[in-house]
Coordinates of C-alpha atoms in Angstrom, one line a residue:
M1 CA -22.4 -11.4 -9.0
T2 CA -24.8 -9.3 -10.9
A3 CA -24.2 -8.4 -14.6
N4 CA -23.5 -4.8 -13.5
A5 CA -20.8 -6.0 -11.1
A6 CA -19.1 -8.2 -13.8
L7 CA -19.1 -5.2 -16.2
Q8 CA -17.5 -2.9 -13.6
V9 CA -14.8 -5.4 -12.7
A10 CA -14.0 -6.2 -16.4
L11 CA -13.8 -2.4 -17.2
Y12 CA -11.6 -1.7 -14.3
L13 CA -9.1 -4.5 -15.0
A14 CA -9.1 -3.7 -18.8
V15 CA -8.3 0.0 -18.2
L16 CA -5.7 -0.8 -15.5
I17 CA -3.8 -3.3 -17.6
A18 CA -4.0 -1.1 -20.7
L19 CA -2.5 1.9 -18.9
S20 CA 0.1 -0.1 -17.1
V21 CA 2.0 -1.0 -20.2
P22 CA 3.1 2.5 -21.5
L23 CA 3.6 3.7 -17.9
G24 CA 5.8 0.8 -17.1
L25 CA 8.0 1.2 -20.2
Y26 CA 8.3 4.9 -19.4
M27 CA 9.5 4.2 -15.9
A28 CA 12.1 1.8 -17.2
R29 CA 13.5 4.5 -19.5
V30 CA 13.6 6.9 -16.5
Y31 CA 15.6 4.4 -14.3
Q32 CA 17.9 3.5 -17.2
G33 CA 18.8 7.2 -17.7
E34 CA 17.4 7.4 -21.2
R35 CA 16.7 10.9 -22.5
G36 CA 13.2 11.9 -23.4
L37 CA 10.7 14.8 -23.2
M38 CA 10.4 14.8 -19.4
V39 CA 14.2 14.7 -19.0
R40 CA 14.6 17.7 -21.3
V41 CA 12.0 19.6 -19.3
L42 CA 12.9 18.5 -15.8
G43 CA 16.6 17.7 -16.2
P44 CA 17.8 21.1 -15.0
V45 CA 15.7 20.6 -11.8
E46 CA 17.2 17.2 -11.3
R47 CA 20.7 18.5 -11.6
L48 CA 19.9 21.5 -9.3
I49 CA 18.7 19.1 -6.6
Y50 CA 22.0 17.1 -6.9
R51 CA 24.1 20.2 -6.6
A52 CA 22.1 21.5 -3.6
A53 CA 22.3 18.2 -1.8
G54 CA 26.0 17.6 -2.7
V55 CA 25.2 14.4 -4.5
R56 CA 27.3 13.0 -7.3
P57 CA 24.8 11.2 -9.6
D58 CA 27.6 9.1 -11.2
Q59 CA 28.8 7.7 -7.8
E60 CA 27.1 4.3 -7.2
M61 CA 26.7 2.5 -3.9
R62 CA 27.3 -1.0 -2.5
W63 CA 24.2 -2.6 -1.1
Q64 CA 25.3 -1.8 2.5
D65 CA 25.7 1.9 1.6
Y66 CA 22.4 1.9 -0.2
A67 CA 20.7 0.4 2.8
F68 CA 22.3 2.9 5.2
A69 CA 21.1 5.8 3.0
V70 CA 17.6 4.4 3.0
L71 CA 17.5 4.0 6.7
A72 CA 19.1 7.4 7.5
F73 CA 16.8 9.3 5.1
N74 CA 13.7 7.6 6.4
L75 CA 14.7 8.2 10.0
A76 CA 15.2 11.9 9.3
G77 CA 11.7 12.0 7.7
L78 CA 10.2 10.3 10.7
L79 CA 11.8 12.8 13.1
V80 CA 10.6 15.8 11.0
V81 CA 7.0 14.5 11.0
Y82 CA 7.1 13.9 14.7
A83 CA 8.4 17.4 15.4
L84 CA 5.8 19.1 13.1
Q85 CA 3.0 17.4 15.1
R86 CA 4.4 18.3 18.5
L87 CA 5.0 21.9 17.5
Q88 CA 2.0 22.6 15.2
G89 CA 0.3 24.8 17.8
A90 CA 3.0 27.4 17.4
L91 CA 3.5 27.0 13.6
P92 CA 1.7 28.8 10.7
L93 CA -1.0 27.5 8.4
N94 CA -3.1 26.4 11.4
P95 CA -6.4 28.5 11.0
E96 CA -8.3 26.2 13.3
G97 CA -5.7 26.4 16.1
M98 CA -5.0 22.7 16.3
A99 CA -3.0 21.8 19.5
A100 CA 0.1 19.7 19.7
V101 CA -0.4 16.0 19.0
P102 CA 0.2 13.7 22.1
P103 CA 3.6 12.0 22.1
D104 CA 2.4 8.4 21.5
L105 CA 0.0 9.4 18.7
A106 CA 2.7 11.6 17.1
F107 CA 5.2 8.7 17.1
N108 CA 2.5 6.4 15.6
T109 CA 1.7 8.8 12.9
A110 CA 5.4 9.6 12.1
A111 CA 6.2 5.9 11.9
S112 CA 3.1 5.3 9.8
F113 CA 3.8 7.9 7.1
A114 CA 7.6 7.3 7.0
S115 CA 7.0 3.6 6.4
N116 CA 4.4 4.1 3.7
T117 CA 1.7 2.6 5.9
N118 CA -0.5 5.6 6.7
W119 CA -2.3 4.0 9.6
Q120 CA -4.4 6.8 11.1
A121 CA -5.4 6.7 14.8
Y122 CA -6.7 10.2 14.5
G123 CA -9.2 12.3 12.6
G124 CA -7.3 14.5 10.1
E125 CA -9.7 17.4 10.1
S126 CA -9.8 17.5 13.9
T127 CA -6.2 16.9 14.8
L128 CA -3.7 18.2 12.2
S129 CA -3.0 21.7 10.8
Y130 CA -2.7 22.4 7.1
L131 CA 1.1 22.7 7.5
T132 CA 1.4 19.3 9.2
Q133 CA -0.8 17.7 6.5
M134 CA 1.3 19.1 3.7
A135 CA 4.9 19.6 4.8
G136 CA 4.8 16.5 7.0
L137 CA 2.4 13.9 5.7
G138 CA 2.2 15.1 2.1
V139 CA 6.0 15.1 1.7
Q140 CA 6.3 11.6 3.2
N141 CA 3.6 10.4 0.8
F142 CA 6.0 11.2 -2.0
V143 CA 9.4 10.1 -0.5
S144 CA 8.1 7.0 1.2
A145 CA 6.7 5.8 -2.1
A146 CA 9.9 6.8 -3.9
T147 CA 11.9 4.8 -1.3
G148 CA 10.0 1.6 -2.2
M149 CA 10.5 2.2 -5.9
A150 CA 14.2 2.9 -5.4
V151 CA 14.7 -0.4 -3.5
L152 CA 13.0 -2.3 -6.2
V153 CA 15.2 -0.7 -8.9
A154 CA 18.3 -1.6 -6.8
L155 CA 17.0 -5.3 -6.7
I156 CA 16.5 -5.3 -10.5
R157 CA 20.0 -4.0 -11.0
G158 CA 21.3 -6.8 -8.8
I159 CA 19.5 -9.3 -11.0
T160 CA 20.8 -7.9 -14.3
R161 CA 24.4 -7.1 -13.4
K162 CA 27.2 -9.6 -13.3
T163 CA 30.3 -9.6 -11.0
A164 CA 29.4 -6.0 -9.9
D165 CA 29.9 -4.5 -6.4
T166 CA 27.2 -1.7 -6.7
V167 CA 23.4 -1.6 -7.1
G168 CA 23.0 2.1 -8.1
S169 CA 22.6 5.4 -6.1
F170 CA 19.7 5.7 -3.7
W171 CA 19.7 9.5 -4.1
V172 CA 19.4 9.3 -7.9
D173 CA 16.7 6.7 -7.7
L174 CA 14.8 8.7 -5.1
V175 CA 14.9 11.9 -7.1
R176 CA 14.0 10.3 -10.4
S177 CA 11.1 8.4 -8.8
T178 CA 9.7 11.6 -7.3
L179 CA 10.5 14.1 -10.1
Y180 CA 9.7 12.1 -13.2
I181 CA 7.0 9.7 -12.0
L182 CA 5.2 10.7 -8.9
L183 CA 5.0 14.4 -9.3
P184 CA 3.7 14.5 -12.9
L185 CA 1.1 11.8 -12.2
S186 CA 0.0 13.5 -9.0
L187 CA -0.4 16.8 -10.8
L188 CA -2.6 15.2 -13.5
L189 CA -4.8 13.4 -11.0
T190 CA -5.1 16.4 -8.8
I191 CA -6.5 18.4 -11.7
L192 CA -9.0 15.6 -12.5
L193 CA -10.1 15.3 -8.9
V194 CA -10.7 19.1 -8.6
S195 CA -12.8 19.0 -11.7
E196 CA -15.0 16.4 -10.0
G197 CA -15.5 18.6 -6.9
V198 CA -12.7 17.5 -4.5
V199 CA -11.8 20.5 -2.4
Q200 CA -8.4 22.3 -2.7
G201 CA -7.7 25.5 -0.8
F202 CA -6.3 27.2 2.4
G203 CA -9.4 28.8 3.7
S204 CA -10.8 28.4 7.2
Y205 CA -13.5 25.8 7.9
Q206 CA -17.0 26.9 6.9
S207 CA -20.2 27.0 8.9
A208 CA -23.6 26.1 7.6
S209 CA -27.0 26.6 9.3
L210 CA -29.0 23.4 9.9
L211 CA -32.5 23.1 8.6
Q212 CA -33.5 21.6 11.9
A213 CA -31.7 22.0 15.3
V214 CA -30.3 19.0 17.0
K215 CA -29.0 18.4 20.5
D216 CA -25.4 17.4 21.4
Q217 CA -24.4 14.9 24.1
G218 CA -24.9 17.6 26.8
G219 CA -28.4 18.4 25.7
S220 CA -27.5 21.8 24.2
A221 CA -29.1 22.8 20.9
V222 CA -26.9 22.7 17.8
V223 CA -27.9 25.0 15.0
H224 CA -24.8 25.1 12.9
Q225 CA -22.5 22.5 11.3
V226 CA -18.8 23.1 10.8
I227 CA -17.7 21.9 7.4
P228 CA -13.9 21.1 7.2
M229 CA -12.0 22.4 4.2
G230 CA -8.4 22.4 3.1
P231 CA -5.9 21.4 0.4
A232 CA -7.3 17.9 0.0
A233 CA -7.1 17.1 -3.7
S234 CA -3.3 17.3 -3.9
Q235 CA -3.0 15.1 -0.9
I236 CA -5.5 12.6 -2.2
A237 CA -3.7 12.2 -5.5
I238 CA -0.4 11.1 -4.0
K239 CA -2.1 9.1 -1.3
Q240 CA -3.6 6.9 -4.1
L241 CA -0.7 6.9 -6.5
G242 CA 1.9 6.3 -3.9
T243 CA -0.1 3.5 -2.2
N244 CA -0.1 5.6 1.0
G245 CA -3.8 5.7 1.8
G246 CA -3.9 8.3 4.6
G247 CA -7.1 10.3 4.3
F248 CA -7.2 14.1 4.6
F249 CA -10.5 13.6 6.3
N250 CA -11.4 11.1 9.0
V251 CA -13.6 8.9 6.9
N252 CA -11.1 8.9 4.1
S253 CA -12.4 8.4 0.5
A254 CA -15.9 7.8 1.8
H255 CA -16.0 11.6 2.5
P256 CA -17.8 13.5 -0.3
F257 CA -15.0 16.2 -0.3
E258 CA -12.4 13.5 -1.0
N259 CA -14.4 11.3 -3.4
P260 CA -17.7 13.0 -4.6
T261 CA -18.7 11.2 -7.8
A262 CA -18.6 7.8 -9.5
L263 CA -15.9 9.1 -11.9
S264 CA -13.7 10.4 -9.0
N265 CA -14.2 6.9 -7.4
F266 CA -13.1 5.1 -10.6
L267 CA -10.0 7.4 -11.0
E268 CA -9.0 6.9 -7.4
M269 CA -9.4 3.1 -7.6
L270 CA -7.4 3.1 -10.8
A271 CA -4.6 5.1 -9.1
L272 CA -4.5 2.4 -6.3
L273 CA -3.0 -0.2 -8.6
L274 CA -1.6 1.7 -11.5
I275 CA 2.0 2.1 -10.5
P276 CA 2.3 -1.4 -8.9
A277 CA 1.0 -3.0 -12.1
A278 CA 3.1 -0.8 -14.3
L279 CA 6.3 -1.7 -12.4
C280 CA 5.9 -5.3 -13.6
H281 CA 6.5 -4.0 -17.1
T282 CA 9.3 -1.9 -15.8
F283 CA 10.9 -5.0 -14.4
G284 CA 10.4 -6.9 -17.7
R285 CA 12.0 -4.1 -19.7
M286 CA 15.0 -3.7 -17.4
V287 CA 15.8 -7.4 -17.3
G288 CA 15.7 -7.6 -21.0
D289 CA 12.7 -10.0 -21.2
R290 CA 9.2 -8.4 -21.1
R291 CA 7.7 -11.9 -20.7
Q292 CA 9.1 -12.0 -17.1
G293 CA 7.1 -8.9 -16.2
W294 CA 3.9 -10.3 -17.8
T295 CA 4.4 -13.5 -15.8
V296 CA 4.5 -11.7 -12.4
L297 CA 1.6 -9.5 -13.4
A298 CA -0.4 -12.5 -14.4
A299 CA 0.2 -14.2 -11.0
M300 CA -0.8 -11.0 -9.2
T301 CA -4.0 -10.5 -11.3
A302 CA -5.1 -14.2 -10.9
I303 CA -5.0 -14.0 -7.1
F304 CA -6.6 -10.5 -7.1
A305 CA -9.4 -11.5 -9.5
V306 CA -10.4 -14.7 -7.5
L307 CA -10.5 -12.8 -4.2
L308 CA -12.3 -9.9 -5.7
V309 CA -15.1 -12.1 -6.9
A310 CA -15.3 -13.8 -3.5
C311 CA -15.5 -10.4 -1.7
I312 CA -18.3 -9.1 -4.1
A313 CA -20.2 -12.3 -3.9
S314 CA -20.1 -12.3 0.0
E315 CA -21.3 -8.7 0.2
Q316 CA -24.0 -9.2 -2.5
A317 CA -25.3 -12.3 -0.7
G318 CA -26.1 -10.2 2.3
N319 CA -26.3 -11.0 6.0
P320 CA -26.9 -14.7 6.6
A321 CA -28.6 -13.9 9.9
L322 CA -31.3 -11.8 8.1
S323 CA -32.0 -14.5 5.5
G324 CA -33.7 -16.6 8.1
L325 CA -36.0 -13.7 9.0
G326 CA -37.4 -13.5 5.5
V327 CA -35.7 -10.2 4.7
D328 CA -35.4 -9.5 0.9
Q329 CA -31.7 -9.0 0.2
A330 CA -31.8 -9.7 -3.5
A331 CA -30.6 -7.0 -6.0
S332 CA -33.4 -5.4 -8.0
A333 CA -34.4 -2.3 -9.8
L334 CA -35.5 -0.8 -6.5
Q335 CA -32.6 -1.8 -4.2
A336 CA -29.0 -2.7 -4.2
G337 CA -29.6 -5.8 -2.2
G338 CA -26.9 -7.5 -0.2
N339 CA -25.1 -5.9 2.7
M340 CA -25.1 -2.1 2.3
E341 CA -24.1 -1.4 6.0
G342 CA -21.1 0.9 6.1
K343 CA -21.2 1.7 2.4
E344 CA -21.9 4.9 0.5
A345 CA -25.2 4.8 -1.5
R346 CA -23.4 6.6 -4.4
F347 CA -20.9 3.7 -4.8
G348 CA -22.9 0.6 -3.9
I349 CA -21.7 -2.9 -3.2
T350 CA -19.5 -3.6 -6.2
S351 CA -17.5 -0.4 -6.1
S352 CA -17.1 -0.7 -2.3
A353 CA -15.9 -4.3 -2.5
L354 CA -13.7 -3.6 -5.5
W355 CA -12.1 -0.7 -3.6
A356 CA -11.6 -2.8 -0.5
T357 CA -9.9 -5.6 -2.4
A358 CA -7.7 -3.2 -4.4
T359 CA -6.7 -1.1 -1.4
T360 CA -5.6 -4.2 0.6
A361 CA -4.0 -5.8 -2.4
A362 CA -2.0 -2.6 -3.0
S363 CA -0.9 -1.9 0.6
N364 CA -2.7 1.4 0.2
G365 CA -5.2 1.4 3.1
A366 CA -7.5 4.1 1.7
V367 CA -11.2 3.2 2.1
N368 CA -14.5 4.3 0.6
A369 CA -16.5 2.0 2.9
M370 CA -16.1 0.7 6.4
H371 CA -14.4 -2.7 6.3
D372 CA -15.6 -3.4 9.8
S373 CA -19.2 -3.5 8.5
F374 CA -18.5 -6.1 5.8
T375 CA -19.8 -9.6 6.2
P376 CA -17.4 -12.0 7.9
L377 CA -16.3 -13.6 4.7
G378 CA -16.3 -10.3 2.8
G379 CA -14.0 -8.8 5.5
L380 CA -11.8 -11.9 5.4
V381 CA -10.8 -11.1 1.8
P382 CA -9.0 -7.7 2.5
L383 CA -7.6 -9.2 5.8
W384 CA -6.0 -12.2 4.0
L385 CA -4.8 -10.0 1.1
M386 CA -2.7 -8.1 3.6
Q387 CA -1.5 -11.3 5.2
L388 CA -0.2 -12.6 1.9
G389 CA 2.5 -10.1 2.4
E390 CA 1.1 -7.2 0.2
V391 CA 2.6 -8.9 -2.9
V392 CA -0.6 -9.0 -4.9
F393 CA 0.3 -5.7 -6.6
G394 CA 1.4 -4.4 -3.2
G395 CA 2.9 -1.0 -2.5
V396 CA 4.8 0.9 -5.1
G397 CA 8.1 -0.9 -5.4
S398 CA 7.6 -2.9 -2.2
G399 CA 4.9 -5.1 -3.7
L400 CA 7.0 -6.2 -6.6
Y401 CA 10.2 -6.8 -4.6
G402 CA 8.1 -8.8 -2.1
M403 CA 6.7 -10.8 -5.0
L404 CA 10.2 -11.4 -6.3
M405 CA 11.1 -12.9 -3.0
F406 CA 8.3 -15.4 -3.6
V407 CA 9.7 -16.0 -7.1
V408 CA 13.1 -16.9 -5.5
I409 CA 11.3 -19.3 -3.2
A410 CA 9.2 -20.8 -6.0
V411 CA 12.4 -21.3 -8.2
F412 CA 14.2 -22.9 -5.2
V413 CA 11.3 -25.3 -4.6
A414 CA 11.2 -26.2 -8.3
G415 CA 14.9 -26.8 -8.3
L416 CA 14.7 -29.2 -5.4
M417 CA 12.0 -31.1 -7.2
V418 CA 14.1 -31.7 -10.3
G419 CA 17.4 -32.1 -8.4
R420 CA 19.1 -29.1 -10.0
T421 CA 20.6 -25.9 -8.6
P422 CA 17.9 -23.3 -8.9
E423 CA 18.4 -20.4 -11.3
Y424 CA 16.5 -17.2 -12.0
L425 CA 17.3 -15.0 -15.0
G426 CA 20.8 -16.5 -15.2
K427 CA 21.7 -16.2 -11.5
K428 CA 22.0 -19.2 -9.2
I429 CA 19.8 -19.2 -6.2
E430 CA 21.8 -20.5 -3.3
A431 CA 21.6 -20.6 0.5
F432 CA 22.2 -16.9 1.2
E433 CA 19.5 -15.8 -1.3
M434 CA 17.0 -18.3 0.3
K435 CA 17.8 -17.0 3.8
M436 CA 17.2 -13.4 2.7
A437 CA 13.9 -14.3 0.9
S438 CA 12.8 -16.3 3.9
L439 CA 13.4 -13.3 6.3
V440 CA 11.2 -11.1 4.0
V441 CA 8.4 -13.6 4.3
L442 CA 8.8 -14.4 8.0
F443 CA 9.2 -11.0 9.6
P444 CA 5.7 -9.6 8.9
A445 CA 4.1 -12.9 9.8
I446 CA 5.9 -13.1 13.2
T447 CA 5.1 -9.5 13.9
V448 CA 1.4 -9.9 13.1
L449 CA 0.8 -13.1 15.1
L450 CA 3.0 -12.0 18.1
G451 CA 1.4 -8.5 18.2
T452 CA -2.1 -9.9 18.1
A453 CA -1.3 -12.5 20.8
I454 CA 0.1 -9.8 23.1
A455 CA -2.9 -7.5 22.4
V456 CA -5.5 -10.0 23.3
M457 CA -3.6 -11.2 26.5
T458 CA -2.8 -7.8 28.0
E459 CA -5.0 -5.2 29.7
G460 CA -3.8 -2.4 27.4
G461 CA -4.8 -4.4 24.3
Q462 CA -8.1 -5.6 25.7
K463 CA -9.3 -2.1 26.6
G464 CA -9.5 -1.1 22.9
V465 CA -11.7 -4.0 22.0
F466 CA -15.3 -2.8 22.1
N467 CA -16.8 -5.9 20.3
P468 CA -16.4 -9.1 22.3
G469 CA -16.0 -12.5 20.7
P470 CA -14.6 -13.4 17.2
H471 CA -15.3 -10.0 15.7
G472 CA -13.3 -8.3 18.3
F473 CA -10.5 -10.7 17.7
S474 CA -10.8 -10.0 13.9
E475 CA -10.4 -6.3 14.7
V476 CA -7.1 -6.8 16.6
L477 CA -5.8 -9.3 14.0
Y478 CA -6.7 -6.8 11.2
A479 CA -4.9 -4.0 13.0
F480 CA -1.6 -5.8 13.3
S481 CA -1.9 -7.3 9.8
S482 CA -2.4 -3.8 8.5
G483 CA 0.5 -2.3 10.5
A484 CA 3.1 -5.1 9.9
N485 CA 2.3 -5.3 6.2
N486 CA 2.3 -1.5 5.8
N487 CA -1.3 -1.2 4.6
G488 CA -3.0 1.2 7.0
S489 CA -6.6 0.3 6.7
A490 CA -8.6 -0.8 9.8
F491 CA -11.6 -2.5 11.2
G492 CA -13.0 0.7 12.7
G493 CA -14.5 -0.8 15.8
L494 CA -11.1 -1.0 17.5
G495 CA -10.1 1.8 19.9
A496 CA -6.6 2.1 18.5
N497 CA -5.8 5.6 19.8
S498 CA -4.2 4.5 23.0
P499 CA -0.6 4.4 24.3
F500 CA -0.6 0.6 23.9
Y501 CA -1.8 0.4 20.3
N502 CA 0.0 3.6 19.2
T503 CA 3.3 2.1 20.4
A504 CA 2.7 -1.5 19.4
I505 CA 1.4 -0.8 15.9
G506 CA 4.0 1.9 15.4
V507 CA 6.8 -0.6 16.1
A508 CA 5.0 -3.2 13.9
M509 CA 5.0 -0.7 11.0
L510 CA 8.7 -0.1 11.3
I511 CA 9.6 -3.8 11.4
G512 CA 7.3 -4.5 8.5
R513 CA 9.0 -1.9 6.4
Y514 CA 12.7 -1.8 7.3
A515 CA 13.3 -5.3 8.4
L516 CA 12.3 -6.3 4.8
I517 CA 14.2 -3.6 3.0
V518 CA 17.6 -4.6 4.4
P519 CA 17.4 -8.3 3.4
V520 CA 16.1 -7.3 -0.1
L521 CA 19.1 -5.1 -0.6
A522 CA 21.4 -7.8 0.7
L523 CA 20.0 -10.2 -1.8
A524 CA 20.4 -7.6 -4.5
G525 CA 24.1 -7.2 -3.6
A526 CA 24.6 -10.9 -3.6
L527 CA 23.0 -11.4 -7.0
A528 CA 25.0 -8.5 -8.5
R529 CA 28.3 -10.2 -7.5
K530 CA 27.3 -13.5 -9.3
K531 CA 28.2 -14.5 -12.8
L532 CA 25.6 -15.1 -15.4
V533 CA 24.8 -18.8 -16.0
P534 CA 23.7 -19.7 -19.5
A535 CA 20.3 -21.3 -19.7
G536 CA 20.5 -25.1 -20.3
P537 CA 18.1 -28.0 -20.9
G538 CA 17.4 -28.3 -17.2
T539 CA 16.7 -24.6 -16.6
L540 CA 13.2 -23.9 -15.4
P541 CA 11.4 -21.4 -17.8
T542 CA 10.0 -18.6 -15.6
H543 CA 7.8 -17.0 -18.3
T544 CA 5.3 -19.8 -18.9
P545 CA 1.8 -20.4 -17.6
L546 CA 3.2 -23.3 -15.6
F547 CA 5.4 -20.9 -13.6
V548 CA 2.5 -18.5 -13.1
A549 CA 0.7 -21.4 -11.5
L550 CA 3.7 -22.4 -9.4
L551 CA 4.2 -18.8 -8.2
T552 CA 0.5 -18.3 -7.4
G553 CA 0.5 -21.6 -5.5
T554 CA 3.6 -20.6 -3.5
V555 CA 2.1 -17.3 -2.4
V556 CA -1.3 -18.8 -1.5
L557 CA 0.2 -21.8 0.3
V558 CA 2.5 -19.7 2.5
G559 CA -0.4 -17.4 3.3
A560 CA -2.8 -20.2 4.1
L561 CA -0.3 -22.2 6.3
T562 CA 0.6 -19.1 8.2
Y563 CA -2.7 -17.5 8.9
V564 CA -5.6 -20.0 8.6
P565 CA -5.5 -20.9 12.3
A566 CA -5.8 -17.2 13.3
L567 CA -8.5 -16.6 10.6
A568 CA -10.4 -19.6 12.0
L569 CA -10.7 -17.8 15.4
G570 CA -12.0 -14.6 13.8
P571 CA -14.0 -14.2 10.6
I572 CA -14.5 -17.9 9.9
V573 CA -16.0 -18.5 13.4
E574 CA -18.1 -15.4 13.1
H575 CA -19.5 -16.5 9.8
L576 CA -20.4 -19.9 11.3
E577 CA -22.2 -18.2 14.2
M578 CA -24.3 -16.2 11.8
T579 CA -25.4 -19.2 9.8
R580 CA -26.4 -21.3 12.8

């Protein structure tokens, strides 16, 4: 790493952690129903929403009712997004006359945005109307993020309550997450992005005359360029803050209308991890021991920092195949050095690798560079971060409840080693809790590996692979890792807009989201019914550096044992071929 790279990383992590503390404490006050300035301002709006929806905010739910509400609400959102895509040709706010989206692609997109994945097998500016982008995808960006936050809060209540039958109200948690957290932060970030030049409007696409005519594929002269416009800034703000990631434009945050400057790039990268990091402090405050939140955040940051350095170093080292040809790939005053393929010159290697690591750590999926063009080892880092289960920061809410499943596993393993019934925050971890935590870990892994195997063995999957050999395998493995772990980014060389991939990845996204939410809520309900057990001499402290190491080791070990054989067939073999 260069000194410039080290400075960028240090600044990013320092600002991220500094901002996460007050935001996390604020979110805890929101979920605990404490009054404050925002409640006084937006409280009437909250109460109006409850009256309009027929919701009694004081009526709490058992975990089964909570899970049913989550699934029913998300199914309704999926159907609305599907309908908007299929009917957009006859709906308003469609100045470019976009036609109806094909059924398989419409299903894939609806499943993607409902599940907070935002996998995109289409180009936004060439496929969707303004209405579909805003009323469909934009709304799902808010409510899918709020769903993850609500499930996390229900789990925290399960941990903190004793001999209780309820874990809160999904409708209250959903409204408060959206109204008091996501909307204000999105408004603030939208204003900042517009000030940096990100477009925001409802006008038609613009046309510009080319300085020099070019020819299209048919040989005809092209003298004008169509410049897409639209209400991008407001969509980009929530796509970053809500760990959604779906770009308004096809090339996502590499597009100058989405991410024009170094400052906009820093703000968008900060938004990637801000809420996931802050929720660790929310957790600590709500369980009554802020050290617990710092412990989880420390484990996340440790894994993130190591993999970030590995990604930057791999990209800065350049292409091993070019080194043998005497090509100068060293960074200097005259060149960035390293591997600049697929990266924007205005961002360079460090910001591109930092973004790639953050977006796959956060289950966001937004990109400012093409991951398919990274070196094999540089591309392995975002791929493996997804395969760890999106628990290194992870999605808003979903990342922390996923990490808490690993906490349960780590506590259980530690209990076995000392011959004592495992406990976490005064609750005994028994067979049922371990089964639920195991399901959360196993479902994405099974979906990734099985989906990849089917894709490389069937004609429908093979047709989308344009790069033979290990890199083509990496593209397929990346696609299913991204879908089943609700990330949404891609190795762009895969032809994913086909009935096979639209259906297979769509199903993988739904499994990766909802097959995890149900066992998490079941575990929350089980913990809520338990009595608190006083800490004793044999109780494992879960706020120490030793537990940070144990938790980090558990996450890394599970990820390594599950995926190293598959990684050996893809990026590892590709790297070895380049160094022969």
